[in-house]
Amino acid sequence: MFSLMLASENMAFSIALVLMLMIALLEGVAALFGAGVSSALDSLLPESDISPHAEVGQIDTDTALSRFLGWLRIGEVPLLMLLVLFLLSFGLLGLLLQGVLQSILGILAPGWLAVPVVLALSLPLVRLGGGVLQAIMPRDETTAVSEDSLIGRIAVITLGTARPGYPAEAKVRDQHGYSHYVQLEPDDAAQEFTQGNEVLLLSRQGAVYKAMLNPNPHLSEQG
């Protein structure tokens, strides 16, 4: 088993499992001290170079990306949980398929071929796992309400740094007091939001909300 994990063809899958275990360890340590693990994970999450917002001639791209993010249940389940699901699915599925291939043919598929194949196969597993988590999570973590009904409410940045074109995760409570996890970015190109900032949701474009810093200190995410 260890020889399979240490094979150069399987390095990507082994690294994914190691990262998943590191996240679990960090979360456990943080829980002992009553802290959050999100800030410790910021350095492990590369910022996307793909902006989900459409420019002229890019409306179809925006719609497709929004649907893809929704299909992955981003916004329905905390992003950290989806990341763990992806790492676990990608790592285990990759090693399993490579192990079967080795037992049948006596060879391992090269990494450049195995990684994209396993990546494509892992995404449906992430969606399936996200659906299971959504069903079993406590009701104060997720509930079905209109996405537009969250506009005008205060959210708190929970993961990442939000800049124009680079959304971050935030938690917002709906009118019933239930929490939702959304992706948002500044409405003002000169602003950026960091973890812990309170922001006001102004509008929604696809799966991403536009926001500004909380203009009223008397308002809060709990209000």
N, CA and C of each residue as an Amber inpcrd file, in Angstrom:
protein
   669
   0.8300000  -1.2030000   0.0000000   0.0000000   0.0000000   0.0000000
   0.8650000   1.2540000   0.0000000   1.8870000   1.2610000   0.8640000
   2.7600000   2.4310000   0.9300000   3.5440000   2.6030000  -0.3580000
   3.9540000   1.4850000  -0.9670000   4.6680000   1.5970000  -2.2340000
   3.7720000   2.1920000  -3.3100000   2.4700000   1.8590000  -3.2570000
   1.5210000   2.4360000  -4.2100000   1.3670000   3.9310000  -3.9810000
   1.2820000   4.3360000  -2.7260000   1.1130000   5.7560000  -2.4030000
   2.3510000   6.5740000  -2.7540000   3.5280000   5.9600000  -2.6300000
   4.7740000   6.6890000  -2.8670000   5.2210000   6.6620000  -4.3140000
   4.5080000   5.9360000  -5.1620000   4.8620000   5.9040000  -6.5760000
   4.7040000   7.2940000  -7.1790000   5.6090000   7.6780000  -8.0430000
   5.5680000   9.0220000  -8.6300000   4.2720000   9.2670000  -9.3940000
   3.7100000   8.2090000  -9.9850000   2.4580000   8.3670000 -10.7360000
   1.2840000   8.7180000  -9.8220000   1.4180000   8.3920000  -8.5390000
   0.3210000   8.6000000  -7.5880000   0.5820000   9.7430000  -6.6210000
   1.6190000  10.5280000  -6.8770000   1.9890000  11.5670000  -5.9180000
   0.8570000  12.5630000  -5.6860000   0.1350000  12.9400000  -6.7430000
  -0.9530000  13.9090000  -6.5970000  -2.0400000  13.3770000  -5.6680000
  -2.3520000  12.0960000  -5.7720000  -3.3950000  11.5080000  -4.9290000
  -2.9360000  11.4110000  -3.4710000  -1.6820000  11.0600000  -3.2690000
  -1.1500000  10.9690000  -1.9090000  -1.1010000  12.3440000  -1.2480000
  -0.7000000  13.3600000  -2.0200000  -0.6540000  14.7260000  -1.4740000
  -2.0510000  15.1830000  -1.0860000  -3.0610000  14.8390000  -1.8900000
  -4.4410000  15.2170000  -1.5680000  -4.8720000  14.6210000  -0.2340000
  -4.5370000  13.3640000   0.0130000  -4.9090000  12.7260000   1.2800000
  -4.1510000  13.3270000   2.4550000  -2.8840000  13.6760000   2.2430000
  -2.1010000  14.3110000   3.3050000  -2.6990000  15.6690000   3.6600000
  -3.0770000  16.4410000   2.6500000  -3.6980000  17.7460000   2.9020000
  -5.0140000  17.5840000   3.6610000  -5.7840000  16.5670000   3.2990000
  -7.0400000  16.3210000   3.9950000  -6.7980000  16.0070000   5.4630000
  -5.7930000  15.1800000   5.7350000  -5.4650000  14.8470000   7.1230000
  -4.9550000  16.0660000   7.8930000  -4.1890000  16.9280000   7.2140000
  -3.7000000  18.1460000   7.8600000  -4.8610000  19.0620000   8.2400000
  -5.8460000  19.1780000   7.3510000  -7.0140000  20.0010000   7.6440000
  -7.7640000  19.4350000   8.8510000  -7.9390000  18.1110000   8.8850000
  -8.6280000  17.4880000  10.0220000  -7.8680000  17.7390000  11.3190000
  -6.5380000  17.6320000  11.2600000  -5.7270000  17.8680000  12.4580000
  -5.8270000  19.3170000  12.9140000  -5.7130000  20.2550000  11.9730000
  -5.8210000  21.6730000  12.3170000  -7.1840000  22.0070000  12.8940000
  -8.2190000  21.4150000  12.3230000  -9.5650000  21.6700000  12.8220000
  -9.7340000  21.1320000  14.2360000  -9.1610000  19.9410000  14.4910000
  -9.2570000  19.3790000  15.8270000  -8.5200000  20.2140000  16.8560000
  -7.3080000  20.6670000  16.5090000  -6.5380000  21.5060000  17.4270000
  -7.2500000  22.8320000  17.6710000  -7.7750000  23.4200000  16.5940000
  -8.4780000  24.7040000  16.7400000  -9.7180000  24.5580000  17.6080000
 -10.4060000  23.4200000  17.4740000 -11.6120000  23.2080000  18.2750000
 -11.2890000  23.1350000  19.7630000 -10.1210000  22.5830000  20.0990000
  -9.7290000  22.4970000  21.5070000  -9.5570000  23.8720000  22.1300000
  -9.1400000  24.8420000  21.3090000  -8.9200000  26.1950000  21.8110000
 -10.0810000  27.1220000  21.4740000 -11.1450000  26.5680000  20.9190000
 -12.3130000  27.3720000  20.5970000 -12.0710000  28.3480000  19.4670000
 -11.1420000  28.0250000  18.5840000 -10.8200000  28.9280000  17.4820000
 -11.2970000  28.3280000  16.1790000 -11.2300000  29.1380000  15.1160000
 -11.5920000  28.6750000  13.7870000 -10.3570000  28.2550000  13.0330000
 -10.5480000  27.3360000  12.0830000  -9.4120000  26.8390000  11.3250000
  -9.2710000  27.5550000   9.9860000 -10.2190000  28.4050000   9.6430000
 -10.2250000  29.0210000   8.3130000  -8.9590000  29.8110000   8.0210000
  -8.4930000  30.5970000   8.9930000  -7.3070000  31.4160000   8.7440000
  -6.0790000  30.5580000   8.5050000  -6.0060000  29.3910000   9.1860000
  -4.8610000  28.5010000   8.9820000  -4.8870000  27.8740000   7.6050000
  -6.0690000  27.8020000   6.9910000  -6.1860000  27.1650000   5.6920000
  -6.0490000  28.1440000   4.5400000  -6.0730000  29.4350000   4.8050000
  -6.0040000  30.4110000   3.7240000  -4.7890000  30.1840000   2.8390000
  -3.6590000  29.8570000   3.4480000  -2.4450000  29.6720000   2.6680000
  -2.4760000  28.4100000   1.8310000  -3.3960000  27.4690000   2.1700000
  -3.4960000  26.2330000   1.4030000  -4.4670000  26.3390000   0.2470000
  -5.2390000  27.4330000   0.1990000  -6.2430000  27.5840000  -0.8350000
  -5.7750000  28.5870000  -1.8740000  -5.3620000  28.1220000  -3.0670000
  -4.9380000  29.0530000  -4.1040000  -6.0960000  29.8760000  -4.6040000
  -5.8370000  31.1720000  -4.8770000  -6.8880000  32.0170000  -5.3940000
  -7.1140000  31.7130000  -6.8580000  -8.3780000  31.6910000  -7.2490000
  -8.7230000  31.3710000  -8.6270000  -8.4030000  32.5320000  -9.5470000
  -7.9410000  32.2080000 -10.7540000  -7.6990000  33.2200000 -11.7610000
  -8.9050000  33.4270000 -12.6440000 -10.0200000  32.7110000 -12.3470000
 -11.2110000  32.8210000 -13.1510000 -12.2090000  33.7010000 -12.4400000
 -12.5950000  34.7790000 -13.0450000 -13.6070000  35.6420000 -12.4640000
 -14.9750000  35.1380000 -12.8530000 -15.9190000  35.0010000 -11.8850000
 -17.2260000  34.4990000 -12.2090000 -18.1300000  35.5430000 -12.8180000
 -17.6590000  36.7570000 -13.0090000 -18.4960000  37.8120000 -13.5270000
 -18.3010000  37.9660000 -15.0110000 -19.3790000  38.2540000 -15.6830000
 -19.3350000  38.3350000 -17.1250000 -18.9630000  39.7220000 -17.5900000
 -18.1630000  39.7700000 -18.6340000 -17.9050000  41.0060000 -19.3170000
 -18.6400000  40.9330000 -20.6490000 -18.4450000  41.9280000 -21.5080000
 -19.1110000  41.9440000 -22.7870000 -18.7090000  40.6920000 -23.5600000
 -19.7240000  39.9450000 -24.0630000 -19.4500000  38.7440000 -24.8260000
 -19.1770000  37.5250000 -23.9840000 -19.3500000  37.6320000 -22.6420000
 -19.0380000  36.5080000 -21.7760000 -20.2320000  36.0810000 -20.9320000
 -21.4530000  36.4090000 -21.3510000 -22.6400000  36.0930000 -20.5660000
 -22.8040000  34.5800000 -20.4200000 -22.5510000  33.8400000 -21.5380000
 -22.7130000  32.3930000 -21.4840000 -21.7240000  31.7570000 -20.5220000
 -20.4930000  32.2860000 -20.4900000 -19.4770000  31.7660000 -19.5820000
 -19.8890000  31.9740000 -18.1350000 -20.4260000  33.1620000 -17.8470000
 -20.8660000  33.4660000 -16.4880000 -21.9700000  32.5160000 -16.0540000
 -22.9430000  32.2940000 -16.9490000 -24.0460000  31.4080000 -16.6180000
 -23.5580000  29.9910000 -16.3820000 -22.6620000  29.5180000 -17.2410000
 -22.1460000  28.1550000 -17.1020000 -21.3910000  27.9860000 -15.7900000
 -20.5520000  28.9730000 -15.4310000 -19.7850000  28.8690000 -14.1890000
 -20.7000000  28.9160000 -12.9790000 -21.7240000  29.7730000 -13.0170000
 -22.6610000  29.8680000 -11.9020000 -23.3940000  28.5500000 -11.7000000
 -23.7900000  27.9490000 -12.8130000 -24.4750000  26.6590000 -12.7110000
 -23.5370000  25.5760000 -12.1860000 -22.2760000  25.6330000 -12.6180000
 -21.3100000  24.6290000 -12.1500000 -21.0830000  24.7620000 -10.6550000
 -20.9230000  26.0190000 -10.1580000 -20.7340000  26.2240000  -8.7200000
 -21.9480000  25.7560000  -7.9390000 -23.1370000  26.0350000  -8.4780000
 -24.3450000  25.5690000  -7.8180000 -24.4480000  24.0560000  -7.8300000
 -24.0220000  23.4390000  -8.9360000 -24.0450000  21.9760000  -9.0410000
 -23.1420000  21.3370000  -7.9980000 -22.0240000  21.9910000  -7.6910000
 -21.1050000  21.4900000  -6.6650000 -21.5940000  21.7950000  -5.2470000
 -22.7480000  22.4620000  -5.1500000 -23.3680000  22.8070000  -3.8670000
 -22.5800000  23.8790000  -3.1080000 -21.7940000  24.6780000  -3.8240000
 -21.1250000  25.8080000  -3.1880000 -22.1830000  26.8370000  -2.8290000
 -22.2140000  27.2290000  -1.5650000 -23.2460000  28.1090000  -1.0650000
 -24.2920000  27.3600000  -0.2630000 -24.4070000  26.0410000  -0.4890000
 -25.3420000  25.2310000   0.2720000 -24.6450000  24.5350000   1.4410000
 -23.3650000  24.2450000   1.2520000 -22.5490000  23.5560000   2.2590000
 -21.2750000  24.3820000   2.4550000 -20.7570000  24.5180000   3.6770000
 -19.5180000  25.2740000   3.8960000 -18.4030000  24.8340000   2.9580000
 -17.6830000  25.8120000   2.4250000 -16.6380000  25.5440000   1.4530000
 -15.5650000  24.6090000   2.0140000 -15.2720000  24.7410000   3.2980000
 -14.2530000  23.8890000   3.9200000 -14.6500000  22.4180000   3.8500000
 -15.9220000  22.1370000   4.0670000 -16.3920000  20.7540000   3.9980000
 -16.2810000  20.2120000   2.5760000 -16.6200000  21.0420000   1.5880000
 -16.5090000  20.6030000   0.1970000 -15.0510000  20.3570000  -0.1850000
 -14.1510000  21.1740000   0.3530000 -12.7300000  20.9710000   0.0830000
 -12.2580000  19.6310000   0.6310000 -12.6740000  19.3090000   1.8600000
 -12.2980000  18.0300000   2.4600000 -12.8680000  16.8770000   1.6440000
 -14.1220000  17.0030000   1.2140000 -14.7460000  15.9660000   0.3980000
 -13.9850000  15.7530000  -0.9020000 -13.5670000  16.8660000  -1.5250000
 -12.8380000  16.7480000  -2.7860000 -11.4920000  16.0500000  -2.5800000
 -10.7490000  16.4820000  -1.5790000  -9.4370000  15.8760000  -1.3300000
  -9.5720000  14.3890000  -1.0280000 -10.5650000  14.0350000  -0.2300000
 -10.7660000  12.6310000   0.1190000 -11.1650000  11.8130000  -1.1040000
 -12.1160000  12.3250000  -1.8890000 -12.5820000  11.6060000  -3.0730000
 -11.4700000  11.4720000  -4.1010000 -10.7690000  12.5660000  -4.3510000
  -9.7030000  12.5640000  -5.3510000  -8.5780000  11.6030000  -4.9540000
  -8.1540000  11.6680000  -3.6950000  -7.0520000  10.8290000  -3.2380000
  -7.3960000   9.3520000  -3.2210000  -8.5250000   9.0010000  -2.6000000
  -8.8890000   7.5890000  -2.4880000  -9.2430000   6.9860000  -3.8390000
  -9.9990000   7.7210000  -4.6500000 -10.3870000   7.1940000  -5.9510000
  -9.1700000   6.9940000  -6.8460000  -8.2280000   7.9410000  -6.8030000
  -7.0300000   7.8150000  -7.6140000  -6.2100000   6.5940000  -7.2340000
  -5.9950000   6.4000000  -5.9390000  -5.2220000   5.2330000  -5.4900000
  -5.9570000   3.9340000  -5.7740000  -7.2880000   3.9530000  -5.6340000
  -8.0690000   2.7420000  -5.8970000  -7.9660000   2.3460000  -7.3670000
  -8.1590000   3.3060000  -8.2630000  -8.1020000   2.9970000  -9.6910000
  -6.6960000   2.5690000 -10.1170000  -5.6910000   3.2420000  -9.5770000
  -4.3180000   2.8570000  -9.9060000  -3.9950000   1.4600000  -9.3540000
  -4.5020000   1.1350000  -8.1690000  -4.2790000  -0.1870000  -7.6020000
  -4.9260000  -1.2780000  -8.4390000  -6.1490000  -1.0290000  -8.9210000
  -6.8360000  -1.9930000  -9.7770000  -6.0730000  -2.1730000 -11.0830000
  -5.6300000  -1.0580000 -11.6610000  -4.8780000  -1.1260000 -12.9110000
  -3.5870000  -1.9120000 -12.7360000  -2.9120000  -1.6920000 -11.6200000
  -1.6550000  -2.4010000 -11.3720000  -1.8930000  -3.8910000 -11.1630000
  -2.9620000  -4.2320000 -10.4810000  -3.2380000  -5.6490000 -10.2240000
  -3.6460000  -6.3890000 -11.4920000  -4.2800000  -5.6870000 -12.4380000
  -4.7410000  -6.3380000 -13.6570000  -3.6660000  -6.3510000 -14.7420000
  -3.0380000  -5.1780000 -14.9650000  -2.0710000  -5.0510000 -16.0570000
  -0.6210000  -5.0020000 -15.5860000  -0.4350000  -4.8210000 -14.2990000
   0.9230000  -4.7420000 -13.7710000   1.6070000  -3.4210000 -14.0230000
   0.8440000  -2.3900000 -14.3780000   1.4100000  -1.0620000 -14.6300000
   0.5650000  -0.0030000 -13.9430000   1.1150000   1.1960000 -13.8220000
   0.3960000   2.3590000 -13.3210000   0.2270000   3.3620000 -14.4510000
  -0.9240000   3.9980000 -14.4830000  -1.1400000   5.0350000 -15.4890000
  -0.2720000   6.2330000 -15.1540000   0.3190000   6.8960000 -16.1420000
   1.1240000   8.0900000 -15.8590000   0.2830000   9.1800000 -15.2150000
   0.9130000   9.9920000 -14.3830000   0.1860000  11.0260000 -13.6580000
  -0.5530000  11.9890000 -14.5540000   0.0660000  12.3590000 -15.6940000
  -0.5750000  13.3260000 -16.5890000  -1.8840000  12.8090000 -17.1630000
  -2.0540000  11.4870000 -17.1930000  -3.2970000  10.8900000 -17.6790000
  -4.2580000  10.5900000 -16.5330000  -3.7150000  10.0790000 -15.4250000
  -4.5670000   9.6600000 -14.3140000  -5.2270000  10.8380000 -13.6130000
  -4.4750000  11.9300000 -13.4220000  -5.0040000  13.0600000 -12.6500000
  -6.2640000  13.6630000 -13.2680000  -6.2830000  14.0330000 -14.5510000
  -7.5190000  14.6120000 -15.0960000  -8.6910000  13.6410000 -15.1020000
  -8.4110000  12.3430000 -15.3260000  -9.4910000  11.3560000 -15.3140000
 -10.1020000  11.2490000 -13.9200000  -9.2490000  11.1440000 -12.9080000
  -9.7390000  11.0250000 -11.5360000 -10.4120000  12.3240000 -11.0890000
  -9.8890000  13.4620000 -11.5310000 -10.5120000  14.7450000 -11.2000000
 -11.9480000  14.7910000 -11.7050000 -12.1570000  14.3800000 -12.9480000
 -13.5010000  14.3800000 -13.5210000 -14.4240000  13.4210000 -12.7730000
 -13.8920000  12.2750000 -12.3580000 -14.7050000  11.3030000 -11.6340000
 -14.9880000  11.7280000 -10.2000000 -14.1220000  12.5860000  -9.6360000
 -14.2820000  13.0080000  -8.2390000 -15.3810000  14.0410000  -8.0630000
 -15.6130000  14.8700000  -9.0640000 -16.5840000  15.9550000  -8.9170000
 -17.9950000  15.4590000  -8.6220000 -18.4900000  14.4140000  -9.3120000
 -19.8160000  13.8960000  -8.9250000 -19.8530000  13.3740000  -7.4950000
 -18.7290000  12.8170000  -7.0230000 -18.6840000  12.3350000  -5.6410000
 -18.7610000  13.5020000  -4.6600000 -18.1400000  14.6330000  -5.0080000
 -18.2180000  15.8220000  -4.1570000 -19.6600000  16.3080000  -4.0800000
 -20.3270000  16.3400000  -5.2270000 -21.7340000  16.7590000  -5.2390000
 -22.5920000  15.8170000  -4.3960000 -22.3630000  14.5020000  -4.5640000
 -23.1340000  13.5240000  -3.8000000 -22.8720000  13.6700000  -2.3040000
 -21.5900000  13.7980000  -1.9310000 -21.2540000  13.9660000  -0.5230000
 -21.7960000  15.2650000   0.0410000 -21.7660000  16.3240000  -0.7730000
 -22.3230000  17.6050000  -0.3210000 -23.8140000  17.4990000  -0.0590000
 -24.5150000  16.7230000  -0.9000000 -25.9430000  16.5280000  -0.6790000
 -26.2310000  15.7990000   0.6190000 -25.3870000  14.8050000   0.9180000
 -25.5570000  14.0710000   2.1780000 -25.3080000  14.9890000   3.3670000
 -24.2370000  15.7960000   3.2870000 -23.9420000  16.7220000   4.3850000
 -25.0550000  17.7400000   4.5640000 -25.5800000  18.2310000   3.4560000
 -26.6570000  19.2150000   3.5470000 -27.8770000  18.6290000   4.2460000
 -28.1290000  17.3420000   3.9940000 -29.3040000  16.6980000   4.5770000
 -29.1530000  16.4480000   6.0740000 -27.9090000  16.2080000   6.5340000
 -27.7120000  15.8460000   7.9410000 -27.2320000  17.0040000   8.8010000
 -26.8510000  18.1440000   8.1480000 -26.3830000  19.2830000   8.9370000
 -27.5150000  19.8540000   9.7700000 -27.1920000  20.4060000  10.9540000
 -28.2190000  21.0550000  11.7710000 -28.9160000  22.1520000  10.9890000
 -30.1850000  22.3510000  11.2750000 -30.9930000  23.2970000  10.5160000
 -30.4790000  24.7220000  10.6150000 -29.7370000  25.0540000  11.6900000
 -29.2290000  26.4250000  11.7950000 -27.9860000  26.6340000  10.9410000
 -27.5740000  25.6040000  10.1790000 -26.4400000  25.7600000   9.2800000
 -26.8720000  25.9770000   7.8380000 -28.0230000  25.4390000   7.4490000
 -28.4570000  25.5900000   6.0690000 -29.9630000  25.4170000   5.9750000
 -30.6170000  26.1600000   5.1120000 -32.0470000  26.0390000   4.8810000
 -32.3520000  26.6150000   3.5200000 -33.4730000  26.2220000   2.9440000
 -33.8090000  26.6490000   1.5930000 -34.6190000  27.9380000   1.6350000
 -34.0360000  29.0330000   1.2260000 -34.7260000  30.3090000   1.0700000
 -34.2670000  30.9130000  -0.2420000 -34.9740000  31.9360000  -0.6830000
 -34.6010000  32.6190000  -1.9170000 -33.2300000  33.2720000  -1.7620000
 -32.3740000  33.0930000  -2.7740000 -31.0390000  33.7020000  -2.7240000
 -31.1370000  35.2200000  -2.6770000 -32.1080000  35.7730000  -3.3990000
 -32.2510000  37.2330000  -3.4220000 -32.7450000  37.7820000  -2.0920000
 -33.3590000  36.9250000  -1.2520000 -33.8490000  37.3960000   0.0380000
 -32.7080000  37.7360000   0.9860000 -31.4890000  37.2890000   0.6630000
 -30.3370000  37.6040000   1.5090000 -29.7760000  38.9910000   1.2200000
 -30.1500000  39.5690000   0.0940000 -29.6760000  40.9150000  -0.2540000
 -30.1940000  41.9170000   0.7800000 -29.3180000  42.7830000   1.2460000
 -29.6730000  43.7530000   2.2730000 -29.3500000  43.2860000   3.6740000
 -28.8050000  42.0740000   3.8060000 -28.4480000  41.5490000   5.1150000
 -26.9380000  41.6240000   5.3230000 -26.5240000  41.5430000   6.5930000
 -25.1080000  41.6300000   6.9490000 -24.4900000  40.2350000   6.9390000
 -23.3250000  40.1180000   6.3150000 -22.5850000  38.8570000   6.2660000
 -21.2110000  39.0640000   6.8930000 -20.5930000  37.9710000   7.3300000
 -19.2580000  38.0030000   7.9250000 -18.3320000  37.1270000   7.0940000
 -17.1930000  37.6720000   6.6790000 -16.2310000  36.9070000   5.8950000
 -15.6530000  35.7920000   6.7680000 -15.7540000  34.5450000   6.2860000
 -15.2790000  33.3980000   7.0550000 -14.0510000  32.7350000   6.4550000
 -13.8100000  32.9180000   5.1530000 -12.6960000  32.2190000   4.5130000
 -12.2010000  33.0020000   3.3120000 -10.9110000  33.3500000   3.3190000
 -10.3080000  34.0130000   2.1730000 -10.3530000  35.5270000   2.2580000
  -9.8090000  36.1540000   1.2380000  -9.8250000  37.6070000   1.0860000
 -10.5980000  37.9420000  -0.1730000 -11.6200000  38.7810000  -0.0420000
 -12.4750000  39.1220000  -1.1730000 -11.9580000  40.3770000  -1.8590000
 -11.6750000  40.2520000  -3.1450000 -11.3110000  41.3820000  -3.9880000
 -12.1090000  41.2840000  -5.2720000 -12.2290000  42.3610000  -6.0400000
 -12.9710000  42.2860000  -7.3010000 -12.4290000  41.1680000  -8.1880000
 -13.2950000  40.2560000  -8.5640000 -12.8920000  39.1210000  -9.3780000
 -12.4200000  37.9280000  -8.5880000 -12.2520000  38.0860000  -7.2610000
 -11.7670000  37.0000000  -6.4060000 -12.6800000  36.8860000  -5.1840000
 -13.7850000  36.1460000  -5.2910000 -14.7400000  36.0580000  -4.1810000
 -14.1540000  35.3200000  -2.9830000 -14.7460000  35.5950000  -1.8220000
 -14.4260000  34.8830000  -0.5870000 -15.7130000  34.3190000  -0.0150000
 -15.5690000  33.3770000   0.9290000 -16.7520000  32.7910000   1.5670000
 -17.1910000  33.6610000   2.7390000 -18.5010000  33.7950000   2.9070000
 -19.0510000  34.5600000   4.0250000 -20.2820000  33.8440000   4.5630000
 -20.5900000  34.1110000   5.8330000 -21.7840000  33.5430000   6.4590000
 -22.7990000  34.6450000   6.6810000 -24.0470000  34.3560000   6.3170000
 -25.1210000  35.3390000   6.4750000 -26.3420000  34.6300000   7.0320000
 -27.0780000  35.3160000   7.9070000 -28.3010000  34.7450000   8.4690000
 -29.5200000  35.2800000   7.7090000 -30.4850000  34.3820000   7.4550000
 -31.7010000  34.8150000   6.7680000 -32.7120000  35.3580000   7.7670000
 -33.9110000  35.6360000   7.2650000 -34.9270000  36.2420000   8.1250000
 -35.4190000  35.3090000   9.2120000 -35.1260000  34.0150000   9.0610000
 -35.5270000  33.0470000  10.0870000 -34.4290000  32.7920000  11.1080000
 -33.2720000  33.3970000  10.8950000 -32.1620000  33.2070000  11.8110000
 -31.2530000  32.0580000  11.4530000 -31.4660000  31.4170000  10.2920000
 -30.6300000  30.3090000   9.8610000 -29.4370000  30.8220000   9.0550000
 -28.3260000  30.1020000   9.1430000 -27.0820000  30.5340000   8.5020000
 -26.9310000  29.9520000   7.0980000 -26.3380000  30.7650000   6.2130000
 -26.0330000  30.3390000   4.8520000 -24.6020000  30.7560000   4.5340000
 -23.9430000  29.9820000   3.7000000 -22.5820000  30.2950000   3.2700000
 -22.6280000  30.7260000   1.8060000 -22.1300000  31.9240000   1.5380000
 -22.2160000  32.4990000   0.2000000 -20.8320000  32.9490000  -0.2580000
 -20.7090000  33.1650000  -1.5670000 -19.5010000  33.7310000  -2.1510000
 -19.7790000  35.1990000  -2.4700000 -18.8560000  36.0760000  -2.0910000
 -19.0770000  37.4940000  -2.3410000 -17.7720000  38.1980000  -2.6610000
 -17.9020000  39.3660000  -3.2680000 -16.7490000  40.2120000  -3.5660000
 -17.1820000  41.6710000  -3.4330000 -16.2300000  42.6110000  -3.3160000
 -16.5910000  44.0240000  -3.1310000 -17.3040000  44.5940000  -4.3540000
 -18.2720000  45.4440000  -4.0850000 -18.9320000  46.1850000  -5.1640000
 -18.0390000  47.3150000  -5.6530000 -17.2160000  47.8420000  -4.7410000
 -16.2640000  48.9160000  -5.0580000 -14.9120000  48.2960000  -5.3870000
 -14.3990000  48.5960000  -6.5690000 -13.1360000  48.0040000  -7.0150000
 -11.9630000  48.3870000  -6.1230000 -12.0960000  49.4340000  -5.3350000
 -11.0030000  49.8850000  -4.4790000 -11.0060000  49.1960000  -3.1220000
 -12.0320000  48.3970000  -2.8310000 -12.1450000  47.7620000  -1.5250000
 -11.6890000  46.3140000  -1.5700000 -11.3590000  45.7750000  -0.4120000
 -11.1770000  44.3380000  -0.2380000 -11.6020000  43.9680000   1.1680000
 -12.0920000  42.7560000   1.3390000 -12.5910000  42.2860000   2.6250000
 -11.7260000  41.1220000   3.1010000 -11.4150000  41.1230000   4.3890000
 -10.6360000  40.0310000   4.9670000 -11.4800000  39.2900000   6.0000000
 -10.9500000  38.1860000   6.4840000 -11.6940000  37.3540000   7.4220000
 -12.1090000  38.1540000   8.6500000 -13.3900000  38.0370000   8.9930000
 -13.9380000  38.7420000  10.1500000 -14.6350000  40.0450000   9.8010000
 -14.4110000  40.5870000   8.5980000 -15.0870000  41.8220000   8.1890000
 -16.5900000  41.5970000   8.0650000 -17.3730000  42.5680000   8.5400000
 -18.8170000  42.5430000   8.3350000 -19.1380000  43.3730000   7.1030000
 -19.9580000  42.8140000   6.2160000 -20.2800000  43.4930000   4.9650000
 -21.7850000  43.4490000   4.7290000 -22.2570000  44.3850000   3.9160000
 -23.6700000  44.4670000   3.5530000 -23.8420000  43.9280000   2.1370000
 -24.7080000  42.9410000   1.9540000 -24.9570000  42.3680000   0.6400000
 -25.8220000  43.3280000  -0.1770000 -25.3280000  43.7210000  -1.3440000
 -26.0100000  44.7280000  -2.1600000 -26.7630000  44.1340000  -3.3420000
 -26.1880000  43.1300000  -3.9760000 -26.8060000  42.5480000  -5.1620000
 -26.2090000  41.1660000  -5.3960000 -26.7270000  40.4730000  -6.4040000
 -26.2320000  39.1400000  -6.7320000 -26.0540000  39.0080000  -8.2300000
 -24.9140000  38.4580000  -8.6320000 -24.6470000  38.1690000 -10.0330000
 -24.2790000  36.6930000 -10.1420000 -25.2120000  35.8810000 -10.6210000
 -24.9880000  34.4480000 -10.6710000 -24.8900000  33.8840000  -9.2650000
 -23.7760000  33.2070000  -8.9670000 -23.5930000  32.5980000  -7.6470000
 -22.8380000  33.5070000  -6.6860000 -22.4690000  34.7160000  -7.1350000
 -21.6250000  35.6090000  -6.3360000 -22.3900000  36.8880000  -5.9900000
 -22.2800000  37.2920000  -4.7230000 -22.9110000  38.5240000  -4.2540000
 -21.9200000  39.6800000  -4.3080000 -22.4470000  40.8790000  -4.5280000
 -21.6830000  42.1170000  -4.4040000 -21.9620000  42.7010000  -3.0270000
 -20.9290000  43.2620000  -2.3940000 -21.0980000  43.7450000  -1.0350000
 -20.2460000  44.9780000  -0.7780000 -20.5640000  45.6490000   0.3350000
 -19.7690000  46.7750000   0.8090000 -19.5660000  46.5970000   2.2960000
 -18.5460000  47.2740000   2.8350000 -18.3250000  47.1970000   4.2770000
 -19.5580000  47.6870000   5.0250000 -19.8500000  47.0690000   6.1550000
 -21.0240000  47.4120000   6.9500000 -21.0220000  48.9070000   7.2740000
 -21.9870000  49.6580000   6.7190000 -21.9920000  51.1090000   6.9470000
 -22.5610000  51.5210000   8.2980000 -23.1940000  50.5760000   9.0070000
 -23.8450000  50.8850000  10.2680000 -23.3340000  49.9520000  11.3480000
 -22.5260000  50.4300000  12.2840000 -21.9740000  49.5500000  13.3250000
 -23.0430000  48.9420000  14.2300000 -24.2770000  49.4970000  14.1980000
 -25.3280000  48.9410000  15.0210000 -25.9380000  47.7090000  14.3840000
 -25.6790000  47.5010000  13.0740000 -26.1410000  46.2950000  12.4000000
 -25.0840000  45.2100000  12.5780000 -25.5210000  43.9810000  12.5970000
 -24.5850000  42.8670000  12.7270000 -25.1380000  41.6770000  11.9880000
 -24.3100000  40.6490000  11.8350000 -24.7280000  39.4350000  11.1370000
 -25.8470000  38.7270000  11.8900000 -25.9290000  38.9470000  13.2030000
 -26.9760000  38.3170000  13.9690000 -28.2820000  39.0890000  13.8720000
 -28.1860000  40.3730000  13.4440000 -29.3770000  41.2070000  13.4240000
 -30.2660000  40.9850000  12.2290000
